[in-house]
Short mmCIF file of C-alpha atoms in Angstrom, two decimals:
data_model
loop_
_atom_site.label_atom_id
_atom_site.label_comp_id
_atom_site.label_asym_id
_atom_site.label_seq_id
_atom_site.Cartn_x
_atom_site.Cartn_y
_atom_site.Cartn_z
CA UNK A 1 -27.92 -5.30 2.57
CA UNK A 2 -27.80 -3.90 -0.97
CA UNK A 3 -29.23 -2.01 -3.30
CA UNK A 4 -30.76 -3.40 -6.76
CA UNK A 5 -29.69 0.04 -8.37
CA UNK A 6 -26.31 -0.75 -7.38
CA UNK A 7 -26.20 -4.42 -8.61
CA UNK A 8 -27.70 -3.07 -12.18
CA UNK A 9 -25.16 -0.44 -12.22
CA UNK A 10 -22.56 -2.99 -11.22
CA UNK A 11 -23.96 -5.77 -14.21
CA UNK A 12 -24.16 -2.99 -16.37
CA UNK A 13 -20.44 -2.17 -15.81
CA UNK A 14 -18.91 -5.66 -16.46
CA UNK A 15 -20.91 -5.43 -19.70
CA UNK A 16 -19.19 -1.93 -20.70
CA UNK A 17 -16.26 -3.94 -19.94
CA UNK A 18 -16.29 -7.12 -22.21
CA UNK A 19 -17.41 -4.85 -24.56
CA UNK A 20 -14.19 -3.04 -24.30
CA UNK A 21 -11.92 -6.13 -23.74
CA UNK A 22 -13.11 -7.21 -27.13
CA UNK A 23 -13.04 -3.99 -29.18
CA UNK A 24 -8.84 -4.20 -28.65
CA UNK A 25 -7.65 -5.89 -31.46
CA UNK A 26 -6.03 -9.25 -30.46
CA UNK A 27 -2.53 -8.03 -31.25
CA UNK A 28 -2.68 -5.04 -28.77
CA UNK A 29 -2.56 -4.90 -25.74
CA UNK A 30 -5.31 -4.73 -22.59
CA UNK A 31 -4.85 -2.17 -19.87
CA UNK A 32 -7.21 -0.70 -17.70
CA UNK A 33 -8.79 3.36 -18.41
CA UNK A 34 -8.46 4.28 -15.03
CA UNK A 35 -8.06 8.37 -13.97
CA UNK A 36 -6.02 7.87 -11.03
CA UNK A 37 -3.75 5.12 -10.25
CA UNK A 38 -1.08 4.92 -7.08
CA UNK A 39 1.59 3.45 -9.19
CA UNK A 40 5.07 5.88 -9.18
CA UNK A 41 6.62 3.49 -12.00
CA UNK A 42 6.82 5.17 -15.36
CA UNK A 43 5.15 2.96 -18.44
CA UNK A 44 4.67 3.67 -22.27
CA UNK A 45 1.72 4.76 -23.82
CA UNK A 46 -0.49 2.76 -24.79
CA UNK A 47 -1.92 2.93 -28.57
CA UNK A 48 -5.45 1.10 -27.89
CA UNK A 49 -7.98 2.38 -25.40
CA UNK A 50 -7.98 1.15 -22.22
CA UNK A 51 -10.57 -1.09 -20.73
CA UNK A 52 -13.83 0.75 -19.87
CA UNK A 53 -14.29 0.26 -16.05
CA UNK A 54 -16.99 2.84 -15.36
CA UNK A 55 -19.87 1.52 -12.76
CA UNK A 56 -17.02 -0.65 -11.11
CA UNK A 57 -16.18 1.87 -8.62
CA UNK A 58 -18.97 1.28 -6.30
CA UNK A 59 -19.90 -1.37 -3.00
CA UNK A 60 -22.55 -3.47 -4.06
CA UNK A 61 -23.78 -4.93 -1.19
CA UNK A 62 -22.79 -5.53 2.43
CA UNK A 63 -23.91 -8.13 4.98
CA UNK A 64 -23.74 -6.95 8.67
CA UNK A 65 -24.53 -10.82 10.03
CA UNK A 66 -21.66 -12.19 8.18
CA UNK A 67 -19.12 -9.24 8.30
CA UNK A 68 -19.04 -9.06 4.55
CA UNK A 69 -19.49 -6.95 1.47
CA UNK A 70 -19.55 -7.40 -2.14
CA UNK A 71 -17.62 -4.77 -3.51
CA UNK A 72 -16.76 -3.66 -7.55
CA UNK A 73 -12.95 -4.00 -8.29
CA UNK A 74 -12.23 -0.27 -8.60
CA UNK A 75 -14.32 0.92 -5.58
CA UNK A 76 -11.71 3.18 -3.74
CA UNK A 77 -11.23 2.63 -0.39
CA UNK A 78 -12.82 5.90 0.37
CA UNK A 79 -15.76 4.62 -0.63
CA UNK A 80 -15.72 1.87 0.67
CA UNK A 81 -15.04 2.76 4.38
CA UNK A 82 -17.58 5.10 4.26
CA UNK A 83 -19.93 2.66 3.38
CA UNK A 84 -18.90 0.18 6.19
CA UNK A 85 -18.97 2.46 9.07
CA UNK A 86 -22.36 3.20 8.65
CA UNK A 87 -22.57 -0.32 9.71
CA UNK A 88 -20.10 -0.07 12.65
CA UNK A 89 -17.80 -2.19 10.30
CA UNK A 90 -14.46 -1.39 8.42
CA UNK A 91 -12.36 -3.54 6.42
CA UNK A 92 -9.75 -5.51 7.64
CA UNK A 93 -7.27 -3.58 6.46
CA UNK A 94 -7.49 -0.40 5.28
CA UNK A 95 -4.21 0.92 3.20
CA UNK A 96 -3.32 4.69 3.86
CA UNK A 97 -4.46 6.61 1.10
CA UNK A 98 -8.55 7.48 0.15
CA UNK A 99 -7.50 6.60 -3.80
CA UNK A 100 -5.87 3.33 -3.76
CA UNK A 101 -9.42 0.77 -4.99
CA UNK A 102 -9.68 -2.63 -3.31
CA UNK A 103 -8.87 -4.46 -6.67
CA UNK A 104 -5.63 -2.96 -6.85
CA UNK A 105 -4.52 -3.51 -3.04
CA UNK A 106 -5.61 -6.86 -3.84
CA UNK A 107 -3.11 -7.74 -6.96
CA UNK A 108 -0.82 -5.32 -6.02
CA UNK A 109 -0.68 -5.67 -2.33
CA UNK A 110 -1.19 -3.25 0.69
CA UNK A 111 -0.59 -2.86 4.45
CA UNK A 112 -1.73 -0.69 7.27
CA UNK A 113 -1.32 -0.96 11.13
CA UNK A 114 -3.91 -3.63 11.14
CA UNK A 115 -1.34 -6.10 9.66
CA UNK A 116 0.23 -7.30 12.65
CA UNK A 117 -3.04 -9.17 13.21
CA UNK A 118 -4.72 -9.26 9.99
CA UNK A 119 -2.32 -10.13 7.21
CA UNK A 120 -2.52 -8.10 4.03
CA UNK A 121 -5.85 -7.20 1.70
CA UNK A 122 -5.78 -10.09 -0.23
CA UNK A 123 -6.19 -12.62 2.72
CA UNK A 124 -9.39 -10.95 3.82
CA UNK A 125 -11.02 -12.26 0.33
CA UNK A 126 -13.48 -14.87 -0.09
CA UNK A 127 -14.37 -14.57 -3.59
CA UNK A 128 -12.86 -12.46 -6.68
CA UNK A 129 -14.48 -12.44 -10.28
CA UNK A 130 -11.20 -11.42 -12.21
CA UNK A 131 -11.90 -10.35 -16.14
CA UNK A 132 -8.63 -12.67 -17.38
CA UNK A 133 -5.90 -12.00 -20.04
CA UNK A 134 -7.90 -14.29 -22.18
CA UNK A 135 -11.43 -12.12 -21.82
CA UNK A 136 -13.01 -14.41 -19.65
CA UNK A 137 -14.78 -13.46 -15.85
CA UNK A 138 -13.89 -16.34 -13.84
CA UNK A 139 -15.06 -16.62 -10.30
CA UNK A 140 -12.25 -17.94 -8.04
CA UNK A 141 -11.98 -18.58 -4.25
CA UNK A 142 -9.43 -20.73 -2.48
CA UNK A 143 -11.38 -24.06 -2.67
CA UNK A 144 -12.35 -23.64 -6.02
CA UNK A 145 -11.36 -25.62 -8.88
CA UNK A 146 -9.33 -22.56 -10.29
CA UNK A 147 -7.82 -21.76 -6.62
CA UNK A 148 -4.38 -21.16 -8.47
CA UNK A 149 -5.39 -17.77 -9.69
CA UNK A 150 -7.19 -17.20 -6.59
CA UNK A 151 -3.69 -17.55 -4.60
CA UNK A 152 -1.25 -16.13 -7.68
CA UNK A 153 -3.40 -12.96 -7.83
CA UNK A 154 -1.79 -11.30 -5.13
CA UNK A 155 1.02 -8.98 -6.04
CA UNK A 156 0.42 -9.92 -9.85
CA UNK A 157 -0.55 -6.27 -10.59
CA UNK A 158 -3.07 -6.94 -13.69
CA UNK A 159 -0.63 -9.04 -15.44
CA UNK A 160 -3.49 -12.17 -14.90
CA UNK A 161 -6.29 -10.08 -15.08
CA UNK A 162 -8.32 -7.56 -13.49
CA UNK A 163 -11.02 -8.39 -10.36
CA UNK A 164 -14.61 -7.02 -11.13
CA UNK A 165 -15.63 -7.96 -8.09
CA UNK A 166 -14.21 -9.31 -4.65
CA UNK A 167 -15.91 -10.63 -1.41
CA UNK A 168 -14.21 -9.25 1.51
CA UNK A 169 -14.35 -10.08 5.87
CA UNK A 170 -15.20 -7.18 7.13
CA UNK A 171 -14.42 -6.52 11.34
CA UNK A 172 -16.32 -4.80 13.86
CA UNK A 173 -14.87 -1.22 15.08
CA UNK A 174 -15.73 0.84 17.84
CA UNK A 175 -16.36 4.98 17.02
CA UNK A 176 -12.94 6.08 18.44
CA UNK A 177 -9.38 5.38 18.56
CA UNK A 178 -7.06 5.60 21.53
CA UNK A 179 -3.37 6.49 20.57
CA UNK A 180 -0.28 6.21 22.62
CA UNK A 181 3.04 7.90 21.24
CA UNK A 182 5.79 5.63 22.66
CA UNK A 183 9.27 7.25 22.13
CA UNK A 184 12.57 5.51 21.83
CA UNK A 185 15.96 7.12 21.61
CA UNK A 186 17.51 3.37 19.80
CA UNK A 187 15.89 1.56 17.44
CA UNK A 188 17.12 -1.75 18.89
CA UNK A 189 15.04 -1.06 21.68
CA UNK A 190 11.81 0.05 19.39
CA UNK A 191 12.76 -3.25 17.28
CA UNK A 192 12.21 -5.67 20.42
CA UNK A 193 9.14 -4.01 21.73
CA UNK A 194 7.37 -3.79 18.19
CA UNK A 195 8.12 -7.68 18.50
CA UNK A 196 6.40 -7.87 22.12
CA UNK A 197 3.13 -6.54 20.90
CA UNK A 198 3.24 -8.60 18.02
CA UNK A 199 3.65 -11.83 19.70
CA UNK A 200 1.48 -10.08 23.04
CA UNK A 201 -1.53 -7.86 21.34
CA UNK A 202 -0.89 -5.24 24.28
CA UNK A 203 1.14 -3.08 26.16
CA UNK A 204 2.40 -1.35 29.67
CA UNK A 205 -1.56 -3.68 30.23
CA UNK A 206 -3.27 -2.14 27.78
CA UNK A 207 -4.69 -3.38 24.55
CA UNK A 208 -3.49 -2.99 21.21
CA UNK A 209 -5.76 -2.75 18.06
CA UNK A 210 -3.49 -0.80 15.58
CA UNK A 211 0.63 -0.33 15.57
CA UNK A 212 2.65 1.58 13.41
CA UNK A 213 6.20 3.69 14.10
CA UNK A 214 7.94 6.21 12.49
CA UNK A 215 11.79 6.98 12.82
CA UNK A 216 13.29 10.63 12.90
CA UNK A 217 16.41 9.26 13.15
CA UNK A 218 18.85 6.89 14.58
CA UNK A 219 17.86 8.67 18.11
CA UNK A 220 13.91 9.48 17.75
CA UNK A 221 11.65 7.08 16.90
CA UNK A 222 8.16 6.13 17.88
CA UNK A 223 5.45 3.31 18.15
CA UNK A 224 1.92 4.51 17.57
CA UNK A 225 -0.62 2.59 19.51
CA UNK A 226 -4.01 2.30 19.15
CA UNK A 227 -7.30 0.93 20.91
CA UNK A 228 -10.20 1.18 19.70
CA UNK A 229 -12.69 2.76 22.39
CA UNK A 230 -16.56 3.46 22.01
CA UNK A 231 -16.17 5.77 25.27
CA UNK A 232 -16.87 9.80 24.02
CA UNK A 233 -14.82 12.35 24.58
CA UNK A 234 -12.96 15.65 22.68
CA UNK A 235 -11.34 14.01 19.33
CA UNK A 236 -7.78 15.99 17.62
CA UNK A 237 -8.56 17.08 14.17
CA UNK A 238 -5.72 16.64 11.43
CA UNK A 239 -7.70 17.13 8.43
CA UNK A 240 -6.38 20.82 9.12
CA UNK A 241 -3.71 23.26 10.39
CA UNK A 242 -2.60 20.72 12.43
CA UNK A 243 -0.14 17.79 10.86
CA UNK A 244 -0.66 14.07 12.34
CA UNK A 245 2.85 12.80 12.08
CA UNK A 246 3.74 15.84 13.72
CA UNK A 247 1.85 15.55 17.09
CA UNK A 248 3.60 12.27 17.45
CA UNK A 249 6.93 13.63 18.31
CA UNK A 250 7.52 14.73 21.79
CA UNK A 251 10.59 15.11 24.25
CA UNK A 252 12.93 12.12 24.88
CA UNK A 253 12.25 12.12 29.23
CA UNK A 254 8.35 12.12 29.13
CA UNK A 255 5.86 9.50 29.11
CA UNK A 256 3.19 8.48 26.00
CA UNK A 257 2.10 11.03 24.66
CA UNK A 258 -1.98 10.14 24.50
CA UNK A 259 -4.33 11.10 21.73
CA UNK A 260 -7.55 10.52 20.23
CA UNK A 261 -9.75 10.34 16.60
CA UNK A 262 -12.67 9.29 15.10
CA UNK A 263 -12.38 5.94 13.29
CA UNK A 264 -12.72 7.65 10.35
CA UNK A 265 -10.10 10.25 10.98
CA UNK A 266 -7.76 7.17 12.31
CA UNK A 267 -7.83 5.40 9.11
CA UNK A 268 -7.27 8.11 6.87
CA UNK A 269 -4.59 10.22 9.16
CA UNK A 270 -1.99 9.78 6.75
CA UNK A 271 -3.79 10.70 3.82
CA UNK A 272 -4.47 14.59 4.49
CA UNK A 273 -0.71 15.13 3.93
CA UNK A 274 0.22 11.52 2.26
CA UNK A 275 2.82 10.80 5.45
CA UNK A 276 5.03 13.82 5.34
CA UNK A 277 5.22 14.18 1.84
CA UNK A 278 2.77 17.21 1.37
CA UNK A 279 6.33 19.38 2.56
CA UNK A 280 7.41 18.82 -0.96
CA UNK A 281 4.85 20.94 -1.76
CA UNK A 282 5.01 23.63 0.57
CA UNK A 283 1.88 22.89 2.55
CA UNK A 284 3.15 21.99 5.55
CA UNK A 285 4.82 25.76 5.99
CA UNK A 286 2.19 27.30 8.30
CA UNK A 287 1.51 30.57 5.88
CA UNK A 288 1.10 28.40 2.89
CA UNK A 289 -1.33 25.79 4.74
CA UNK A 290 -3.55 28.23 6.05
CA UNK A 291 -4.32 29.70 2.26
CA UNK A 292 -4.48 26.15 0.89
CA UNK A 293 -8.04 24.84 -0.26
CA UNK A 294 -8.77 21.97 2.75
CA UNK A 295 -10.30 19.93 0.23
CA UNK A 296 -7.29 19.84 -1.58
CA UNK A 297 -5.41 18.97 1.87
CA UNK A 298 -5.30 14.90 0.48
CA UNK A 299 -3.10 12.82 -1.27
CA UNK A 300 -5.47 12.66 -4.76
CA UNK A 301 -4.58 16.02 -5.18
CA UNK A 302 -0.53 15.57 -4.60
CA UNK A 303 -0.82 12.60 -6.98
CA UNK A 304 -1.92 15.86 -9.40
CA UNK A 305 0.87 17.65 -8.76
CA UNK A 306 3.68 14.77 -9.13
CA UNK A 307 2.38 13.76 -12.47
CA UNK A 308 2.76 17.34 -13.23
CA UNK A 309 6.37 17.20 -12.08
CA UNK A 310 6.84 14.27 -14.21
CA UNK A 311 5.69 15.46 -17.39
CA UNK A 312 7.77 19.06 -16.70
CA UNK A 313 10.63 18.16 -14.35
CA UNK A 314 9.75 20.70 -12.43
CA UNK A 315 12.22 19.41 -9.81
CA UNK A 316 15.06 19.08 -11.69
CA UNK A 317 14.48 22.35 -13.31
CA UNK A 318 14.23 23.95 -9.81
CA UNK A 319 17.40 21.86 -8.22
CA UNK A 320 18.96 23.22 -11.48
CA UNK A 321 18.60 26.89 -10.95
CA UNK A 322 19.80 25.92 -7.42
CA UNK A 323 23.16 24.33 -8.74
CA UNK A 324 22.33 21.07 -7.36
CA UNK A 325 22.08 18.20 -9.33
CA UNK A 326 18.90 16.02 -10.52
CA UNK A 327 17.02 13.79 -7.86
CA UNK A 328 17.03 10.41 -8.07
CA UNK A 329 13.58 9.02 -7.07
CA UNK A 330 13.54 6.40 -3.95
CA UNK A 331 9.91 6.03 -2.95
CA UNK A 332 9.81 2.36 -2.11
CA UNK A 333 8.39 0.27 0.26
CA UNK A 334 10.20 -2.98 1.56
CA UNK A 335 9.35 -5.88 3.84
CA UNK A 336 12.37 -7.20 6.11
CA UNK A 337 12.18 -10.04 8.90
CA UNK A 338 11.60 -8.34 12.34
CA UNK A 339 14.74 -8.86 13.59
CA UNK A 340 16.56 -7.74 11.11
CA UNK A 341 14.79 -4.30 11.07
CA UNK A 342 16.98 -2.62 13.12
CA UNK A 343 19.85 -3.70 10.98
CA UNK A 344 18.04 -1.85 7.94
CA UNK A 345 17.20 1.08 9.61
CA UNK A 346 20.51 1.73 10.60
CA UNK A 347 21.97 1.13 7.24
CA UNK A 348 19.39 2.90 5.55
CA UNK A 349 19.88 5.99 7.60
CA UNK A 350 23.87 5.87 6.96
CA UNK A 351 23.43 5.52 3.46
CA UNK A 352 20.04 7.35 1.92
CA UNK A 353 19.80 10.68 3.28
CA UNK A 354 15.71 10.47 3.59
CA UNK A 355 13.84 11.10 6.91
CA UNK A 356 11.24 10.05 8.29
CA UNK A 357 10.55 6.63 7.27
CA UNK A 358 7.25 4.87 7.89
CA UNK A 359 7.50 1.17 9.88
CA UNK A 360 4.34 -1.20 9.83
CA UNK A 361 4.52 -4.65 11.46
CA UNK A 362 2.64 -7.76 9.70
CA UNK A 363 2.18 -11.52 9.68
CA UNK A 364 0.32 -13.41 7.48
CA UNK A 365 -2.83 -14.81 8.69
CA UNK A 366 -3.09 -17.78 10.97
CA UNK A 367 -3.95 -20.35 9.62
CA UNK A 368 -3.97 -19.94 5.96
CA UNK A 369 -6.62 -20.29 4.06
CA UNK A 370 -7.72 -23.96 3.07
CA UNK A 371 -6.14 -25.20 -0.20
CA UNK A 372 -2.57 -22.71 0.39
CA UNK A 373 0.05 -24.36 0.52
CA UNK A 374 1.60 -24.63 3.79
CA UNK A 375 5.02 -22.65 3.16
CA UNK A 376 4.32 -20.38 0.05
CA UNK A 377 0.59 -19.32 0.63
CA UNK A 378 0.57 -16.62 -1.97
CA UNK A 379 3.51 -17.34 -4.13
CA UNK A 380 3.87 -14.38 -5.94
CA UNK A 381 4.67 -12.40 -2.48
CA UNK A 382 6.17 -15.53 -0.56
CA UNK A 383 6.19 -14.59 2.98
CA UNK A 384 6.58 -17.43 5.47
CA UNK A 385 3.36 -18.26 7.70
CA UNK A 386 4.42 -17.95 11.47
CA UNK A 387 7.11 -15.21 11.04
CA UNK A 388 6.94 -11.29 11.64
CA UNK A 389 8.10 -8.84 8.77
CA UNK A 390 8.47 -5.12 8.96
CA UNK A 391 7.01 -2.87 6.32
CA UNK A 392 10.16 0.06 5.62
CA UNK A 393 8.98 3.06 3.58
CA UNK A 394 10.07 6.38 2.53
CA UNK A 395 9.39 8.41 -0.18
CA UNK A 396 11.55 11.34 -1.65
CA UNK A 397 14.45 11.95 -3.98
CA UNK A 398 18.21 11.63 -3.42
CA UNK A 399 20.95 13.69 -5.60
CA UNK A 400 21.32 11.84 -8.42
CA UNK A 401 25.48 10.40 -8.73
CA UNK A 402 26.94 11.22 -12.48
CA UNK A 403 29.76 9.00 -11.42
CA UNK A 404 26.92 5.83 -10.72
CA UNK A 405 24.18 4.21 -13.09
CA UNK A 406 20.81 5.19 -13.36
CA UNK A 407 18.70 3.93 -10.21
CA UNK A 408 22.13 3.33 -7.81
CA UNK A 409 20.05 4.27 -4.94
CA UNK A 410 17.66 2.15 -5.74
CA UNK A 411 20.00 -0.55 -6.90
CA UNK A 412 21.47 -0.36 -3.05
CA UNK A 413 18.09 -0.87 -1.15
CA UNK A 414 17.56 -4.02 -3.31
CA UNK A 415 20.85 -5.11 -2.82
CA UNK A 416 20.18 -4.87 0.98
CA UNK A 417 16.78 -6.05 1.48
CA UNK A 418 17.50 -9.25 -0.61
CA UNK A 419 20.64 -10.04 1.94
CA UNK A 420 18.71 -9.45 4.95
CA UNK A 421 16.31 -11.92 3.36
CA UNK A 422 13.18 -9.23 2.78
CA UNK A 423 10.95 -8.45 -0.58
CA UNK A 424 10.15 -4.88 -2.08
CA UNK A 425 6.62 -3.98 -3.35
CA UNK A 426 6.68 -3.30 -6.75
CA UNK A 427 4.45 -0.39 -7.09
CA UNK A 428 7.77 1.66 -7.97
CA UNK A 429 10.54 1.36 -10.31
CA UNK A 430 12.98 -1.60 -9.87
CA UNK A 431 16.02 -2.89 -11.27
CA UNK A 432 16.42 -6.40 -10.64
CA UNK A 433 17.90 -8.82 -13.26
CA UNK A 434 15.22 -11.36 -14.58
CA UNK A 435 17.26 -14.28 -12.61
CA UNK A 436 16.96 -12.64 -9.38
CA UNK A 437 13.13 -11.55 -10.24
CA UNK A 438 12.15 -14.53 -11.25
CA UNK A 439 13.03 -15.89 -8.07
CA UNK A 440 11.88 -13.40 -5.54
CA UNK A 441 8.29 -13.21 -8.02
CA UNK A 442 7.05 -16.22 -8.37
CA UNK A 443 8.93 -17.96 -11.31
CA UNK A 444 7.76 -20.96 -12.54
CA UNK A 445 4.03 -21.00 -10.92
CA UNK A 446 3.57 -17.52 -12.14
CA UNK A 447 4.48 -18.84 -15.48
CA UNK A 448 2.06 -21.96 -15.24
CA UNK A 449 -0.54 -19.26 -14.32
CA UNK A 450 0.62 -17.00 -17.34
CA UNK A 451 0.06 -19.61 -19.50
CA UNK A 452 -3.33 -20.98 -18.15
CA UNK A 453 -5.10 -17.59 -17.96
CA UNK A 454 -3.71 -15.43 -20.69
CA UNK A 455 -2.52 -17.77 -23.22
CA UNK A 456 -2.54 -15.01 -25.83
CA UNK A 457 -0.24 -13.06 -23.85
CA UNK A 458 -2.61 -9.39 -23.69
CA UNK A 459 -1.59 -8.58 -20.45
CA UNK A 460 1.80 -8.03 -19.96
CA UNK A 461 3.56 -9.90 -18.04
CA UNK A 462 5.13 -9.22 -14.62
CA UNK A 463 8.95 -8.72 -15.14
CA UNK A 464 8.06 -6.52 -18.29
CA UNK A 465 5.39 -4.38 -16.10
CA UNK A 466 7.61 -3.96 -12.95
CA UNK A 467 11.26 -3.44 -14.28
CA UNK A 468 11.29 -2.52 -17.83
CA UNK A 469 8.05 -0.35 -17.49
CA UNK A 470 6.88 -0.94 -20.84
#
């Protein structure tokens, strides 16, 4: 079902955006006009106005027989799930935060709990119309005749172009969501049990629909189950006084902790205090939270006060007056094989003094869509089919070391997921040399796609987006 308003506004909008595509002079270069963005990577400015994307923030249509929508490229996922529940229907996987659009979990990848059995974003499309590098919309799917872009377009972060519009699988969910808090005082032991409901979809008998973990520290750490559940009953509300990641902690000799939340409230429990992060801020102390603005309780608004940070270093200025040094920034997520997770964790709490950290389990889909190849399906993310990664992330600041170069910490965690055979997202800064890049990032098919889709270089490319932030 759709609306004809909506597909005007929609056609309407991909006309406001050729328009603007060809009002950049040929020399400059094409980025996108958008007011929020979920990027923490520092870039220059930009001297040309950025693509007009205004009426591509909306779902055009869904489809309740087929468990599909239509949806414009910079719909947020806020809008979007709100949309799909109406129809008893979510997305297959719906990243954490309300602000992050479809088009950009698409090209620049996202997870959620949901991964374990549904992959990442990307592999839930059908269809994307992507506005290329040379200012051309080109519909691509994996069977079509253009199928490379369709499987290069993942984790290519605008550097081959920017979806207008992408046909998604949607799944059916039920109104509520069981939780189980399952504690563990090793994280070997959390490590081989996350594996068991991977390879097993349940446990202790019971169903699961959703698993995530977070880790405390080398003694306290958690699995978060879920099951969905259509059953009624009295729901928790952390959109609050009460903090989510909070109510999963509880004493080492007791059994699950049980909880339960709307679908709605499920998918976005992270968001209302983006993880653990709001502390930065103060609005986690209970005086402060009461006084703060509930609508303001989400992780659009943070986003407000980091790029204030950035543009002051407020931080720095503080940690100053303090006598401490500057922070270094480490907000990263990583992917590491499963069983080499533990062997991360461990490291990573010896060596980066951050806690908590955020764990998410995922596979790619089984079996891969027609036309992938068999062993790199997407091969600017190559994860192998058949094998179980975890997700790593944390996000916060370490003292900065005068007696190190710029980024060490950073520098470290590369260092270490690349020998335990892992990736890093790239939403954040990196520092890799363009050898090791280039061969983590694609290389040579990314270039072949480079070259067939934005022969007159506009876009930047990868390497130059991701590490030198230009």
């Amino acid at each position: 079902m759709g609306s004809e308003t909506g597909r005007e506004v929609f056609d309407e909008g991909v006309e406001r955006l050729l328009a603007s595509y060809r009002a950049i002079p040929t020399s400059g270069r094409v980025r996108l006009a958008k007011k929020t963005s979920n990027l923490f990577r520092k870039r220059a400015k930009n001297p040309y106005p950025g693509l007009d994307v205004s009426g591509l923030d909306r779902v055009i249509s869904v489809d309740r027989q087929a468990r599909t929508a239509d949806v414009a490229g910079m719909c947020t996922y806020e809008e979007l799930v709100a949309t799909t529940l109406k129809y008893g229907l979510a997305p297959k996987v719906v990243p954490q935060l309300k602000t992050i659009t479809l088009g950009g979990a698409v090209t620049g990848l996202g997870i959620e709990s949901t991964s374990f059995r549904n992959g990442l974003p990307h592999e839930s499309v059908l269809e994307i119309d992507i506005l290329t590098g040379a200012g051309e919309i080109v519909t691509t799917s994996a069977t079509s005749e253009n199928s490379d872009l369709f499987f290069g377009f993942a984790n290519s972060y605008g550097t081959l172009g920017y979806s207008t519009r992408l046909r998604i699988e949607l799944e059916e969910v039920a109104p509520y969501v069981e939780l189980r808090h399952v504690r563990f005082t090793d994280v070997d032991s959390l490590q081989s049990t996350m594996n068991d409901i991977v390879e097993q979809g349940t446990y202790a008998g019971e169903r699961v629909d959703y698993l995530d973990g977070v880790v405390f520290s080398a003694t306290e750490s958690y699995l978060v189950l879920g099951a969905q559940t259509s059953v009624p009953g009295p729901v928790s509300d952390y959109t609050g006084d009460q903090i989510y990641y909070r109510s999963i902690q509880h004493s080492a000799d007791s059994t699950p902790i049980r909880d339960r939340l709307t679908i709605a409230d499920y998918l976005w429990r992270w968001d209302t205090d983006w993880f653990w992060c709001s502390r930065a801020f103060g609005a986690q102390n209970p005086r402060i939270r009461r006084l703060w603005p509930k609508p303001l309780l989400r992780s659009s608004f943070y986003w407000k006060l980091i790029a204030l940070d950035h543009r002051f270093d407020i931080g720095d200025k503080l940690n100053a007056r303090k006598g401490q040094p500057p922070g270094e920034r480490v907000v990263q997520d990583i992917e590491v094989p499963i069983e080499r997770t533990s062997e991360f964790v461990h490291w990573f709490l010896e060596n980066i003094p951050i806690e908590p950290i955020w764990l998410c389990p995922l596979r790619l889909r089984d079996p891969s869509p027609a036309g992938a190849d068999a062993h790199r399906p997407w091969p600017l993310y190559p994860l192998e089919p058949h094998r179980t990664y975890v997700n790593v992330g944390f996000w916060s600041a370490v003292p900065k070391r005068e007696d190190k170069p710029e980024g060490y910490a950073n520098r470290q965690i590369e260092i270490k997921v690349s020998e335990l055979d892992g990736h890093k997202s790239l939403y954040s800064e990196s520092f890799y040399g363009e050898e090791e890049f280039d061969q983590l990032y694609g290389g040579e098919p990314y270039r072949l796609l480079k070259k067939r889709y934005d022969p007159g270089s506009r876009l930047l490319d990868l390497y130059s987006k991701a590490v030198k932030r230009q």
